[in-house]
mmCIF file of C-alpha atoms in Angstrom:
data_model
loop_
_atom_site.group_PDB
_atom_site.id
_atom_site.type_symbol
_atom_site.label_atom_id
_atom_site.label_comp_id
_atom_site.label_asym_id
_atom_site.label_seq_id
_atom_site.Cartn_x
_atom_site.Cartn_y
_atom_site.Cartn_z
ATOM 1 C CA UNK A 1 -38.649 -58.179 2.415
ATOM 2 C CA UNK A 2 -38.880 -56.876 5.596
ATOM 3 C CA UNK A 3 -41.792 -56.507 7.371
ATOM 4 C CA UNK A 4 -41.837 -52.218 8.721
ATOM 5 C CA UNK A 5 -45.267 -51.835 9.625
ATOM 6 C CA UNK A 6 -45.021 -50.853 13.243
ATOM 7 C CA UNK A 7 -42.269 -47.997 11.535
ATOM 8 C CA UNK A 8 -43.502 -45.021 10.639
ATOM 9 C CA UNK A 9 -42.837 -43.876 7.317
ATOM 10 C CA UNK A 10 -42.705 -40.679 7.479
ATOM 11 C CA UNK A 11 -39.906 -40.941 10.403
ATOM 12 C CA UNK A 12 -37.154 -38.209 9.532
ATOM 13 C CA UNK A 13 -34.639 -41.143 10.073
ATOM 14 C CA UNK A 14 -35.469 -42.121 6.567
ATOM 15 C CA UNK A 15 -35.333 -39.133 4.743
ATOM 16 C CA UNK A 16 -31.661 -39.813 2.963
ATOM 17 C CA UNK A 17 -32.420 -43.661 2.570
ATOM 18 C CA UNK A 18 -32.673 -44.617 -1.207
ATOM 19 C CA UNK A 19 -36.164 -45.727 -2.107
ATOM 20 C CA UNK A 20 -35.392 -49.217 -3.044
ATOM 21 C CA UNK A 21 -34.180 -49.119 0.246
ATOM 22 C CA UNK A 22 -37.424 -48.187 2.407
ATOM 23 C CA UNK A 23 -39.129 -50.328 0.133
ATOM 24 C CA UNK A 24 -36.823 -53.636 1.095
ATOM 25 C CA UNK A 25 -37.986 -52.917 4.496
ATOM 26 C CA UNK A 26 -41.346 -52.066 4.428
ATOM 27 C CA UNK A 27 -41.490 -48.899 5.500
ATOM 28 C CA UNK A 28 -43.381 -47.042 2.893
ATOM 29 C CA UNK A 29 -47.042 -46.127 2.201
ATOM 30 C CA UNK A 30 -49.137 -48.302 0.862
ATOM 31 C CA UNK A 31 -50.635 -47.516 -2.626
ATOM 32 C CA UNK A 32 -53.237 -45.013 -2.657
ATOM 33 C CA UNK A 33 -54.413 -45.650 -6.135
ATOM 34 C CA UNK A 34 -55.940 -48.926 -8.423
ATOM 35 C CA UNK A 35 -57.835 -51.738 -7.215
ATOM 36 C CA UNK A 36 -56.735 -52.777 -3.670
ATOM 37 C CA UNK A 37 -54.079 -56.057 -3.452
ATOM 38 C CA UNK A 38 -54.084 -56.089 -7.527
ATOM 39 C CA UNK A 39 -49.922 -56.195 -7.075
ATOM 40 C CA UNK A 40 -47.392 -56.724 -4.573
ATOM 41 C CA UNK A 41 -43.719 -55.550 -4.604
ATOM 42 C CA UNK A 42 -42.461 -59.006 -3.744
ATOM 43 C CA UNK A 43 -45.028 -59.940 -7.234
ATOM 44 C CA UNK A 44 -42.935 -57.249 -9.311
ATOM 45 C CA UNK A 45 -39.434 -58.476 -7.781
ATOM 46 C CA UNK A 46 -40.034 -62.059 -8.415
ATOM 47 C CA UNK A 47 -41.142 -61.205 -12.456
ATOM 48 C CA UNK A 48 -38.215 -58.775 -12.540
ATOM 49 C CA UNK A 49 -35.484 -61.870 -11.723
ATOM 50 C CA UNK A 50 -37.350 -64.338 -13.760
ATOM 51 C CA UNK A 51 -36.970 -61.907 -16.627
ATOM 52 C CA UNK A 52 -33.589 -61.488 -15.730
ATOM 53 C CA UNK A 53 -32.315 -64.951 -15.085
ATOM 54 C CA UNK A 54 -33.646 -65.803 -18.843
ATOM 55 C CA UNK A 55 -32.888 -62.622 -21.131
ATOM 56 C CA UNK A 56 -30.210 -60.527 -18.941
ATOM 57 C CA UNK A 57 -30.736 -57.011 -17.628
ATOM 58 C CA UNK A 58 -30.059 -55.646 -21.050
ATOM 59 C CA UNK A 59 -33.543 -57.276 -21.225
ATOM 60 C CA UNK A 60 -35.406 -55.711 -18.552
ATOM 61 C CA UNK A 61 -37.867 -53.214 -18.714
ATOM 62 C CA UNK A 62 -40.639 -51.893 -16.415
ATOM 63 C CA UNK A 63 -42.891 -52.485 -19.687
ATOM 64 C CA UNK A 64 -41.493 -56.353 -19.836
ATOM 65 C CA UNK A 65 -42.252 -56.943 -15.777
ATOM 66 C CA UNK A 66 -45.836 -55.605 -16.443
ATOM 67 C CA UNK A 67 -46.922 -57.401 -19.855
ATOM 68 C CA UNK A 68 -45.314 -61.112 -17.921
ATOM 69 C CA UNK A 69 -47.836 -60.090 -14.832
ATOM 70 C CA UNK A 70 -50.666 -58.978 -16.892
ATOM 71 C CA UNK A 71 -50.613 -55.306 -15.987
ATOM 72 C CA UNK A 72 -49.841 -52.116 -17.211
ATOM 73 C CA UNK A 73 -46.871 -50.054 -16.892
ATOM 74 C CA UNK A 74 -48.290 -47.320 -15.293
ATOM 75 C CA UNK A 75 -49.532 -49.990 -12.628
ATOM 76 C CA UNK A 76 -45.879 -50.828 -11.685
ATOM 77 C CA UNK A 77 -45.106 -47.248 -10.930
ATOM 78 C CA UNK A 78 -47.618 -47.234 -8.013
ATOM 79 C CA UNK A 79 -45.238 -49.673 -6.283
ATOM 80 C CA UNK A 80 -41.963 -49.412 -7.737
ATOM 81 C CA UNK A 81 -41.092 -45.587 -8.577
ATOM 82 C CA UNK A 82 -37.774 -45.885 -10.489
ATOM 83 C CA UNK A 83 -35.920 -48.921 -11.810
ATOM 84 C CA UNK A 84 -32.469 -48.052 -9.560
ATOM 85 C CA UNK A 85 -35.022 -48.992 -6.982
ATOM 86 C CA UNK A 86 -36.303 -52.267 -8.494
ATOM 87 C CA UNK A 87 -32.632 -53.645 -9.273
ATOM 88 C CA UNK A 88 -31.454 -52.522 -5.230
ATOM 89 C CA UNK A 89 -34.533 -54.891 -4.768
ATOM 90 C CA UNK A 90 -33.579 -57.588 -6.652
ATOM 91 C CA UNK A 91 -30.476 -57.259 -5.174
ATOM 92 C CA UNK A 92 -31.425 -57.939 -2.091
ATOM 93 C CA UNK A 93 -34.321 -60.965 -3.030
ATOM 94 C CA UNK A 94 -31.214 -63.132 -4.297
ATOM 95 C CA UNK A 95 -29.321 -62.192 -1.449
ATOM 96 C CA UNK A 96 -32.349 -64.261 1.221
ATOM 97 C CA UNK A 97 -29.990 -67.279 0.786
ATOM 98 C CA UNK A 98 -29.770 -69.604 4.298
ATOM 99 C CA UNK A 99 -27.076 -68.629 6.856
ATOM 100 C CA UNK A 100 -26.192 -71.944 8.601
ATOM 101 C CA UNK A 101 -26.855 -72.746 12.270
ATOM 102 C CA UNK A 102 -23.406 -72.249 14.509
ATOM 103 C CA UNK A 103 -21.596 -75.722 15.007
ATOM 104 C CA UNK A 104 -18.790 -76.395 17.136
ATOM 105 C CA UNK A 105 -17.566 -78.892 14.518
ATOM 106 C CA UNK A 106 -16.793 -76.208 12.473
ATOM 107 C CA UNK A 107 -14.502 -73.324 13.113
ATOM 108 C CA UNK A 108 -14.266 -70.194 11.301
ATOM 109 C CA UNK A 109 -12.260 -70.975 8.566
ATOM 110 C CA UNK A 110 -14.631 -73.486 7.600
ATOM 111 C CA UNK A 111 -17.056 -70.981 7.692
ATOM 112 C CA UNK A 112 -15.688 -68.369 5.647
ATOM 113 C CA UNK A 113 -15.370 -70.751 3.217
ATOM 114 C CA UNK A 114 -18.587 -71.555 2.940
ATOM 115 C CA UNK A 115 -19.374 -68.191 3.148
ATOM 116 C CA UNK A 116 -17.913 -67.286 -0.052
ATOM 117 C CA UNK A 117 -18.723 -69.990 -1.895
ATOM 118 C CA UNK A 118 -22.391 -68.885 -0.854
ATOM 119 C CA UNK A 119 -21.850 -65.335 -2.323
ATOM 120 C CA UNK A 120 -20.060 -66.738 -5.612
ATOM 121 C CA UNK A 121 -23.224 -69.347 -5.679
ATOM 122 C CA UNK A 122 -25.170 -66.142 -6.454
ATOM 123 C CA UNK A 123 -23.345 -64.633 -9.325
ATOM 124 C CA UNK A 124 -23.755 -68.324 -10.685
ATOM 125 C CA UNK A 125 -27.238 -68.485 -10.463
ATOM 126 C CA UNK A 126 -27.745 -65.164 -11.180
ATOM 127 C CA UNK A 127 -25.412 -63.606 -14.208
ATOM 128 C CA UNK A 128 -26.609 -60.469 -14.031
ATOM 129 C CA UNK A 129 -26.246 -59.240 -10.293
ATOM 130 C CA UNK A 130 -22.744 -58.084 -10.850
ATOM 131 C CA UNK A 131 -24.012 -56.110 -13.254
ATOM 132 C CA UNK A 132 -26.250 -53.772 -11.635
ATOM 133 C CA UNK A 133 -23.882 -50.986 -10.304
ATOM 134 C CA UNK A 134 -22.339 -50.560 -6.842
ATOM 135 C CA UNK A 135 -24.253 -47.384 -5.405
ATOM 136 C CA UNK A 136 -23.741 -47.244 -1.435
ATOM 137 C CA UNK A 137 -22.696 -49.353 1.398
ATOM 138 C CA UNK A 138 -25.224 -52.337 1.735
ATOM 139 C CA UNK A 139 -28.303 -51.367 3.446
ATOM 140 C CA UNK A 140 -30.978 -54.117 2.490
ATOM 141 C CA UNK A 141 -32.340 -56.633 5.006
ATOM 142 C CA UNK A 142 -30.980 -59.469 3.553
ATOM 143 C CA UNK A 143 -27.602 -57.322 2.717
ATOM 144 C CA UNK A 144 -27.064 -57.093 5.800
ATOM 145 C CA UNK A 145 -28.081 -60.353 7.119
ATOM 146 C CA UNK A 146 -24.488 -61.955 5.252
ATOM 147 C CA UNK A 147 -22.511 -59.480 6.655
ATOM 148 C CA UNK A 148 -23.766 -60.137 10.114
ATOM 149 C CA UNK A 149 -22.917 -63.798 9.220
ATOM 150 C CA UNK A 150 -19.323 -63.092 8.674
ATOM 151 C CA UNK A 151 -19.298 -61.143 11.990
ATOM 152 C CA UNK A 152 -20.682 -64.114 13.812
ATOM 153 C CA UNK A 153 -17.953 -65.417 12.185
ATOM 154 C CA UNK A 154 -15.272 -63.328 14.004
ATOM 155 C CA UNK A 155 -17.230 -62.428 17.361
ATOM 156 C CA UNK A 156 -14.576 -64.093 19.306
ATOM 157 C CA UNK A 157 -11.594 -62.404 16.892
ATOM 158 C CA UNK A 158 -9.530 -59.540 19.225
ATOM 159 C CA UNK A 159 -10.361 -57.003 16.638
ATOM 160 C CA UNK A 160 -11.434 -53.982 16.885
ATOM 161 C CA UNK A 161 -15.046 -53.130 14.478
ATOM 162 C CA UNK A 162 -13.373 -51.329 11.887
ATOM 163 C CA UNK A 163 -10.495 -54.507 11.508
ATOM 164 C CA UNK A 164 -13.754 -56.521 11.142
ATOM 165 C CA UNK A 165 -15.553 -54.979 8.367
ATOM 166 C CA UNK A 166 -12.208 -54.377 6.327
ATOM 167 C CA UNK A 167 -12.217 -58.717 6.758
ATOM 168 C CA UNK A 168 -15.882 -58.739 5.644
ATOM 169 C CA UNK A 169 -14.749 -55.935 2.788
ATOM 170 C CA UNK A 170 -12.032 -58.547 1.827
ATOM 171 C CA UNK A 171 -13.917 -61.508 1.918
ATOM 172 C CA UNK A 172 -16.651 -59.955 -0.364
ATOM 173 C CA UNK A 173 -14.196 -58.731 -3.015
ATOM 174 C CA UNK A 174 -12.466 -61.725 -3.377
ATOM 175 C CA UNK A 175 -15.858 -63.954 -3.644
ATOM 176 C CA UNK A 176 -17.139 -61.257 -5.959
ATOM 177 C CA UNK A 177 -14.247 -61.366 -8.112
ATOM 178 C CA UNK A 178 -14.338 -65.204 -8.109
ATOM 179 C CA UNK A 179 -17.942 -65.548 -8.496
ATOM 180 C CA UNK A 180 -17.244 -62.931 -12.015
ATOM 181 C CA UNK A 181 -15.281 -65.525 -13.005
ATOM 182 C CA UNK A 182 -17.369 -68.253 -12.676
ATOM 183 C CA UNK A 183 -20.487 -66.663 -13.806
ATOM 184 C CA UNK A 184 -17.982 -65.948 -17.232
ATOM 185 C CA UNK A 185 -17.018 -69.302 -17.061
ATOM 186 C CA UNK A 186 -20.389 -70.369 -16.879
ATOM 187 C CA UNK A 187 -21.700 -68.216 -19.928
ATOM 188 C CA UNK A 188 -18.844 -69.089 -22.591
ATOM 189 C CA UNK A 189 -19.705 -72.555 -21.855
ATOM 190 C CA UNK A 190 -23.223 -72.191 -22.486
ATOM 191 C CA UNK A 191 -22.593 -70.487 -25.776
ATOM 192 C CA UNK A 192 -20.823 -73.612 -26.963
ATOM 193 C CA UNK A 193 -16.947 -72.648 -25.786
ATOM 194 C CA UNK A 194 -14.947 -75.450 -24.006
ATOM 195 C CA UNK A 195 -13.573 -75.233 -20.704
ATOM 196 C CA UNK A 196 -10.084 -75.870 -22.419
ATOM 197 C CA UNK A 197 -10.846 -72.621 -24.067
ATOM 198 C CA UNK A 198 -11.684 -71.013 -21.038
ATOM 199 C CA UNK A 199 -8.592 -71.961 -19.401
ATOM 200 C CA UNK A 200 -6.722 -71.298 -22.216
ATOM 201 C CA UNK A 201 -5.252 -75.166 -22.804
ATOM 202 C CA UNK A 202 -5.723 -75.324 -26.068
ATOM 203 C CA UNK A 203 -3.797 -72.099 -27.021
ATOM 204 C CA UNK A 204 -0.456 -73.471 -25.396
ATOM 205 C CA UNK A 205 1.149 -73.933 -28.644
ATOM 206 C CA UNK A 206 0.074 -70.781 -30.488
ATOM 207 C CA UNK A 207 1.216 -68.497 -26.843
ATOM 208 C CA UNK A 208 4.977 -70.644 -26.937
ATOM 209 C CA UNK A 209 5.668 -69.265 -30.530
ATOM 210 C CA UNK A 210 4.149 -65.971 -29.553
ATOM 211 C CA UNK A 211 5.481 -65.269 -26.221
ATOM 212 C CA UNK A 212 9.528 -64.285 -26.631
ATOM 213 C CA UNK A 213 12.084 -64.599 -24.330
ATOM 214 C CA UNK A 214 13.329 -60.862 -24.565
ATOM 215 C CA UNK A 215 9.601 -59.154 -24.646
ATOM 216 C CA UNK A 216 8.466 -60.747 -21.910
ATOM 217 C CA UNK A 217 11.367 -62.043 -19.959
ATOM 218 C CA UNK A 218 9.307 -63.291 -16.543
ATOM 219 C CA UNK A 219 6.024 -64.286 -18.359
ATOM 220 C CA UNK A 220 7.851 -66.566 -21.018
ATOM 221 C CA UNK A 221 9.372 -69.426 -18.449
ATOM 222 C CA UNK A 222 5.822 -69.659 -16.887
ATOM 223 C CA UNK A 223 4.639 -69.682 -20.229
ATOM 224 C CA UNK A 224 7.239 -72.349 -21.524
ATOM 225 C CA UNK A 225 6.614 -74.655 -18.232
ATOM 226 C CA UNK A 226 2.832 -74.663 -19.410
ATOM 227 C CA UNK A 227 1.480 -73.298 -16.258
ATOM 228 C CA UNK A 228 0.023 -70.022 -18.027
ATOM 229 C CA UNK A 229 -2.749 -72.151 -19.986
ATOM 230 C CA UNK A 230 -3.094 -74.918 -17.574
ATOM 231 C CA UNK A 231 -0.953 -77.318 -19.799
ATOM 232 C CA UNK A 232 0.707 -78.944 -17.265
ATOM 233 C CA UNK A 233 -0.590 -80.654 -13.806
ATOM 234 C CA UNK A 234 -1.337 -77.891 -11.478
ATOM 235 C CA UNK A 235 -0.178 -78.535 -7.831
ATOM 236 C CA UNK A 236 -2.022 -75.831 -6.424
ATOM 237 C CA UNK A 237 -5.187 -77.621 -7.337
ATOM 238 C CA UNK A 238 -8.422 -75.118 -7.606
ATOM 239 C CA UNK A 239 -6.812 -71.429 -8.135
ATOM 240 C CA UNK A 240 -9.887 -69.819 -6.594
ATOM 241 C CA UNK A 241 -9.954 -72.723 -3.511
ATOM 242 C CA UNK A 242 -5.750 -71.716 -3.195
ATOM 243 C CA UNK A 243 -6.447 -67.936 -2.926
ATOM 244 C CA UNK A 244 -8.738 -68.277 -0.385
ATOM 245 C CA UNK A 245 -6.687 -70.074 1.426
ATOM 246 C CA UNK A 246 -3.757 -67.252 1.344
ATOM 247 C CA UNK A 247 -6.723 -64.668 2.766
ATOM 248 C CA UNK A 248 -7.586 -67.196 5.556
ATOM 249 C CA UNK A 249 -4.064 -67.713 6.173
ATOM 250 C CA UNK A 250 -3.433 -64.123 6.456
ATOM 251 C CA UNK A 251 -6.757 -63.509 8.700
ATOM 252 C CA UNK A 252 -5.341 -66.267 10.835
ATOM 253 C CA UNK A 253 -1.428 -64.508 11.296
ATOM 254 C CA UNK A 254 -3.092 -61.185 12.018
ATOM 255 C CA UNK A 255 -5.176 -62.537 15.075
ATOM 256 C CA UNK A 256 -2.077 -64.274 16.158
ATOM 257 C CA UNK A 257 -0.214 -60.888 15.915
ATOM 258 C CA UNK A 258 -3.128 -58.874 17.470
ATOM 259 C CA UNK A 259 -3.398 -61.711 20.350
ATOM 260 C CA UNK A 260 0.577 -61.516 20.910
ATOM 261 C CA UNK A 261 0.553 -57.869 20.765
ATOM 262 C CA UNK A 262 -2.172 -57.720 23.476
ATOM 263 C CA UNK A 263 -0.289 -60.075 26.052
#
């Protein structure tokens, strides 16, 4: 969490920021009530994940966070005023995850990559963030400290700001969507499925007598080949690894245009 004590809170530029939001950043009044240092937001957000890592956010409950800190309700409210504000924060607590030095052995395909594997790394660890629901543009500290990442990223792309952030838009949806399906993947798994379930191996057989020729005309030769369920050897290697690719490839033939175009 930010540190905002030389910001005033009462600042009219924060009138229309959501509360979890101020809070991420410091800039909010201190309690006014209860003993002095009893609690501390980062206390609450710390409880809050733990409870949420174990149970699930179907779990969670202000009540829950108090009882595991040894306080009451009511004492949680002095910090934390709603629980859209307590899920923005943990949000943004999972989100503090290292962003790696600049190296010249590495260029930025290298470091997209490891960008999204990064993000995905979180839905992993964390099963529920994808959960909590999408309500404005990111506006945490730490938020915003990945998406400055990906713009070091691109400093030296001939792009204009707006080309730059629909590449940082693109590079989140796809790692979100992978890291969904990994943190599924994940899940079944620990409930006792097999991966050959998950990637649908061992249903080959019941799909080919399924699957006809004349309902489903384009599906059924993909189907037949064994490439639906992963039956056969996969050239493409890692689907999510081979899609990523594709977006780098077609970050990489955009510059190239944009570059040509500006000569």
């Amino acid at each position: 969490m930010s540190d905002g004590n030389s910001i005033d809170p009462n600042d009219e530029v924060f009138k229309n920021l959501p509360g979890g939001v101020t809070l991420s950043w410091g800039i909010v009044k201190k309690p006014s009530r209860g003993p002095k240092g009893e609690l501390s937001i980062p206390q609450i957000v710390r409880a809050a994940i733990e409870i949420a890592d174990r149970e699930g956010l179907t779990a969670l409950s202000m009540g829950k966070i108090a009882k595991s800190l040894g306080f009451t309700t009511m004492s949680l409210y002095r910090y934390v005023t709603s629980k859209n504000d307590l899920l923005l924060l943990m949000q943004d607590a999972v989100c503090d995850i290292p962003v790696p030095e600049e190296s010249a052995d590495r260029d930025w395909r290298e470091e997209m990559r490891e960008y999204v594997r990064a993000c995905v790394g979180i839905f992993r660890e964390h099963p529920w963030y994808s959960d909590i629901t999408i309500r404005n543009v990111p506006l945490t500290p730490n938020t915003l400290k990945l998406i400055d990442w990906t713009l070091r990223m691109m400093r030296d792309f001939p792009l204009s700001d707006y080309e730059k952030m629909s590449f940082v838009l693109l590079l989140n949806s796809y790692a979100r969507a992978c890291g969904l399906i990994e943190r599924d993947k994940d899940v079944v798994i620990k409930e006792g499925y097999s991966l050959d379930a998950f990637s649908g191996s061992i249903y080959t057989a019941g799909l080919k007598a399924l699957v006809k020729e004349e309902d489903y005309p384009h599906l059924y030769p993909v189907v037949m080949a064994g490439a639906y369920t992963e039956e056969a050897d996969n050239p493409v290697g890692d689907d999510l690894a081979f899609g990523l690719e594709r977006i780098l490839d077609g970050i990489e033939q955009y510059i190239e245009i944009k570059k040509t175009l500006s000569e």
